[in-house]
Each structure stands twice: as structure tokens, then as C-alpha cells.
Amino acid sequence: RFLVESVDPVKAFDWLQKWWLQSNALGPNIEAPRGALMDVSIETRKVDADEVVMDIAGRLAAGETGPKFRGELQRYITEGSQRFLINLGKVSYIDSSGLGELITSHNSLRNRGGAVKLLNPTKRIRDLLQMTKLLGVFEIYEDEAVAVQSFRL
């Protein structure tokens, strides 16, 4: 019982999916779809010593996208950044793992005195946030300059 409660379900799923694809569990003549492991791009830029904008494009879903997102976030946290603006304008798909990454980063940074805010979520993502009751958890902006300025208030 202790082991089950101490395992992060998102990490466990990521590991299982990676193992499944790497072990050729799909069969000897079947390959994973092209881009299955890396179907997201994340470009980061510092707008101030403490503020980072992460432009995400593609699918924020189970697989390699979670560790990539976490890695980028952690890299800037270790450099001292505490405020992140996540631009979701080019995210084509987000699943429960992607939502989990956003929630985990939000909670982790909030506990350290930082913040995670969302920029340009598509209608589909906004609807998903509303259905999951997360719309009120995140501050959401449509204008990057306004969002960056909100960190300084």
C-alpha cells in the first residue's frame, strides 16, 4: 500500500509508455507513429531576471512531453526564475497528463512564492479547464504584455 501511494501516477504512466515503445511491444513489424515520442516543441525566453515565457506548440500529452516540460521548467527554476507564463496558443491537444504538468508546476511554484499563469489558451483548452474546474485556479491572459506586467503588481 505504501508503494502505491508514493508513486506519481503521471511519472508511472510516462515510464510505462516509454518502456512499451522502446521494448518493441508493438510487434516486430509495427513502428510507433512518427513523432510519437516528441510531439511538442517548447521555446523559452526570459523577459526579466525572474520571469520566463514558455511557448508550447503541439501536443501536451502523456509520453515524452511531460519530462520535456518539467526539464525546461526546472532549468529556469535552478537559475532563479520563479514566474512563468505558459503560452498555450499553439497547443493542439492536451490530455490529463498535460493538465497534471500544469497543475504540478502551478502548485510547486506557488509554494515557493512563484507563479504560473496561462497565455492564449485555445477555446478547446479553455473549455477543458472549465469542465475540470481548473479555470479558476490559473490566471489566464490573452495579451502577453499584460500578463508579464501582472507579475509585477
CSV table of N, CA and C in Angstrom, one decimal, residues 8-19 22 36-42 44 54 56 59-76 95 97-102 104-105:
chain,number,residue,atom,x,y,z
A,8,ASP,N,4.1,8.7,-8.2
A,8,ASP,CA,3.4,9.8,-9.0
A,8,ASP,C,2.8,9.1,-10.2
A,9,PRO,N,1.4,9.1,-10.4
A,9,PRO,CA,0.8,8.4,-11.5
A,9,PRO,C,1.2,8.9,-12.9
A,10,VAL,N,1.5,10.2,-13.0
A,10,VAL,CA,1.9,10.8,-14.3
A,10,VAL,C,3.3,10.2,-14.6
A,11,LYS,N,4.2,10.2,-13.7
A,11,LYS,CA,5.6,9.6,-13.9
A,11,LYS,C,5.5,8.1,-14.3
A,12,ALA,N,4.6,7.4,-13.5
A,12,ALA,CA,4.5,6.0,-13.8
A,12,ALA,C,4.0,5.7,-15.2
A,13,PHE,N,3.0,6.5,-15.6
A,13,PHE,CA,2.4,6.3,-17.0
A,13,PHE,C,3.4,6.7,-18.0
A,14,ASP,N,4.2,7.8,-17.8
A,14,ASP,CA,5.2,8.2,-18.8
A,14,ASP,C,6.3,7.1,-18.9
A,15,TRP,N,6.7,6.5,-17.8
A,15,TRP,CA,7.7,5.5,-17.8
A,15,TRP,C,7.1,4.2,-18.5
A,16,LEU,N,5.9,3.9,-18.2
A,16,LEU,CA,5.3,2.7,-18.9
A,16,LEU,C,5.2,2.9,-20.4
A,17,GLN,N,4.7,4.0,-20.8
A,17,GLN,CA,4.6,4.3,-22.2
A,17,GLN,C,6.0,4.2,-22.9
A,18,LYS,N,6.9,4.8,-22.3
A,18,LYS,CA,8.3,4.8,-22.9
A,18,LYS,C,8.8,3.4,-23.0
A,19,TRP,N,8.6,2.6,-21.9
A,19,TRP,CA,9.1,1.2,-21.9
A,19,TRP,C,8.4,0.5,-23.0
A,22,GLN,N,9.8,1.5,-26.4
A,22,GLN,CA,11.2,1.1,-26.6
A,22,GLN,C,11.4,-0.4,-26.6
A,36,ALA,N,5.9,10.1,-32.3
A,36,ALA,CA,5.1,9.7,-31.1
A,36,ALA,C,5.7,10.1,-29.8
A,37,LEU,N,7.1,10.1,-29.8
A,37,LEU,CA,7.8,10.4,-28.5
A,37,LEU,C,8.0,11.9,-28.3
A,38,MET,N,8.1,12.6,-29.4
A,38,MET,CA,8.5,14.0,-29.3
A,38,MET,C,7.5,14.9,-30.1
A,39,ASP,N,6.3,15.0,-29.7
A,39,ASP,CA,5.3,15.7,-30.5
A,39,ASP,C,5.0,17.1,-29.9
A,40,VAL,N,5.9,17.7,-29.2
A,40,VAL,CA,5.7,19.0,-28.7
A,40,VAL,C,7.1,19.8,-28.8
A,41,SER,N,6.9,21.1,-29.1
A,41,SER,CA,8.1,21.9,-29.0
A,41,SER,C,7.9,23.0,-28.0
A,42,ILE,N,9.0,23.3,-27.2
A,42,ILE,CA,8.9,24.3,-26.2
A,42,ILE,C,10.0,25.3,-26.4
A,44,THR,N,11.6,28.7,-24.8
A,44,THR,CA,11.6,29.5,-23.6
A,44,THR,C,12.4,30.8,-23.8
A,54,MET,N,7.1,30.5,-21.7
A,54,MET,CA,7.3,29.2,-22.4
A,54,MET,C,6.3,29.1,-23.5
A,56,ILE,N,4.6,26.9,-26.1
A,56,ILE,CA,4.4,25.5,-26.3
A,56,ILE,C,3.6,25.3,-27.6
A,59,ARG,N,1.4,18.9,-29.0
A,59,ARG,CA,0.6,18.1,-28.1
A,59,ARG,C,1.2,18.1,-26.7
A,60,LEU,N,0.5,18.5,-25.7
A,60,LEU,CA,1.0,18.5,-24.3
A,60,LEU,C,0.2,17.3,-23.7
A,61,ALA,N,0.9,16.1,-23.9
A,61,ALA,CA,0.2,14.8,-23.5
A,61,ALA,C,1.2,13.8,-22.9
A,62,ALA,N,0.6,12.7,-22.6
A,62,ALA,CA,1.5,11.6,-22.0
A,62,ALA,C,2.6,11.3,-22.9
A,63,GLY,N,3.7,10.8,-22.4
A,63,GLY,CA,4.8,10.4,-23.2
A,63,GLY,C,6.0,11.3,-22.8
A,64,GLU,N,6.8,11.7,-23.8
A,64,GLU,CA,8.0,12.4,-23.5
A,64,GLU,C,7.7,13.9,-23.3
A,65,THR,N,6.5,14.4,-23.6
A,65,THR,CA,6.3,15.8,-23.4
A,65,THR,C,6.3,16.3,-22.0
A,66,GLY,N,5.8,15.4,-21.1
A,66,GLY,CA,5.9,15.8,-19.6
A,66,GLY,C,7.3,16.0,-19.1
A,67,PRO,N,8.2,15.0,-19.3
A,67,PRO,CA,9.6,15.3,-18.9
A,67,PRO,C,10.2,16.5,-19.6
A,68,LYS,N,9.9,16.7,-20.8
A,68,LYS,CA,10.5,17.8,-21.5
A,68,LYS,C,10.0,19.1,-20.9
A,69,PHE,N,8.7,19.2,-20.6
A,69,PHE,CA,8.1,20.4,-20.0
A,69,PHE,C,8.8,20.6,-18.6
A,70,ARG,N,8.8,19.5,-17.8
A,70,ARG,CA,9.4,19.6,-16.5
A,70,ARG,C,10.9,20.0,-16.5
A,71,GLY,N,11.6,19.5,-17.5
A,71,GLY,CA,13.0,19.8,-17.6
A,71,GLY,C,13.3,21.3,-17.9
A,72,GLU,N,12.5,21.8,-18.8
A,72,GLU,CA,12.6,23.2,-19.1
A,72,GLU,C,12.3,24.1,-17.9
A,73,LEU,N,11.2,23.7,-17.3
A,73,LEU,CA,10.8,24.5,-16.1
A,73,LEU,C,11.9,24.4,-15.0
A,74,GLN,N,12.4,23.2,-14.7
A,74,GLN,CA,13.4,23.1,-13.7
A,74,GLN,C,14.7,23.8,-14.0
A,75,ARG,N,15.0,23.8,-15.3
A,75,ARG,CA,16.3,24.5,-15.7
A,75,ARG,C,16.2,26.0,-15.3
A,76,TYR,N,15.1,26.6,-15.5
A,76,TYR,CA,14.9,28.0,-15.2
A,76,TYR,C,14.7,28.3,-13.7
A,95,ASP,N,-4.0,16.4,-22.7
A,95,ASP,CA,-4.7,15.3,-22.0
A,95,ASP,C,-4.5,15.5,-20.5
A,97,SER,N,-2.5,14.1,-18.5
A,97,SER,CA,-1.1,14.2,-18.2
A,97,SER,C,-0.6,15.7,-18.4
A,98,GLY,N,-1.0,16.3,-19.5
A,98,GLY,CA,-0.6,17.7,-19.7
A,98,GLY,C,-1.2,18.6,-18.7
A,99,LEU,N,-2.5,18.4,-18.3
A,99,LEU,CA,-3.1,19.2,-17.3
A,99,LEU,C,-2.4,18.9,-16.0
A,100,GLY,N,-2.0,17.7,-15.7
A,100,GLY,CA,-1.2,17.4,-14.5
A,100,GLY,C,0.1,18.1,-14.4
A,101,GLU,N,0.8,18.3,-15.5
A,101,GLU,CA,2.0,19.0,-15.6
A,101,GLU,C,1.8,20.5,-15.2
A,102,LEU,N,0.7,21.1,-15.8
A,102,LEU,CA,0.4,22.5,-15.5
A,102,LEU,C,0.0,22.7,-14.0
A,104,THR,N,0.8,20.7,-11.4
A,104,THR,CA,2.0,20.4,-10.6
A,104,THR,C,3.0,21.6,-10.6
A,105,SER,N,3.2,22.2,-11.8
A,105,SER,CA,4.1,23.4,-11.8
A,105,SER,C,3.5,24.5,-11.1
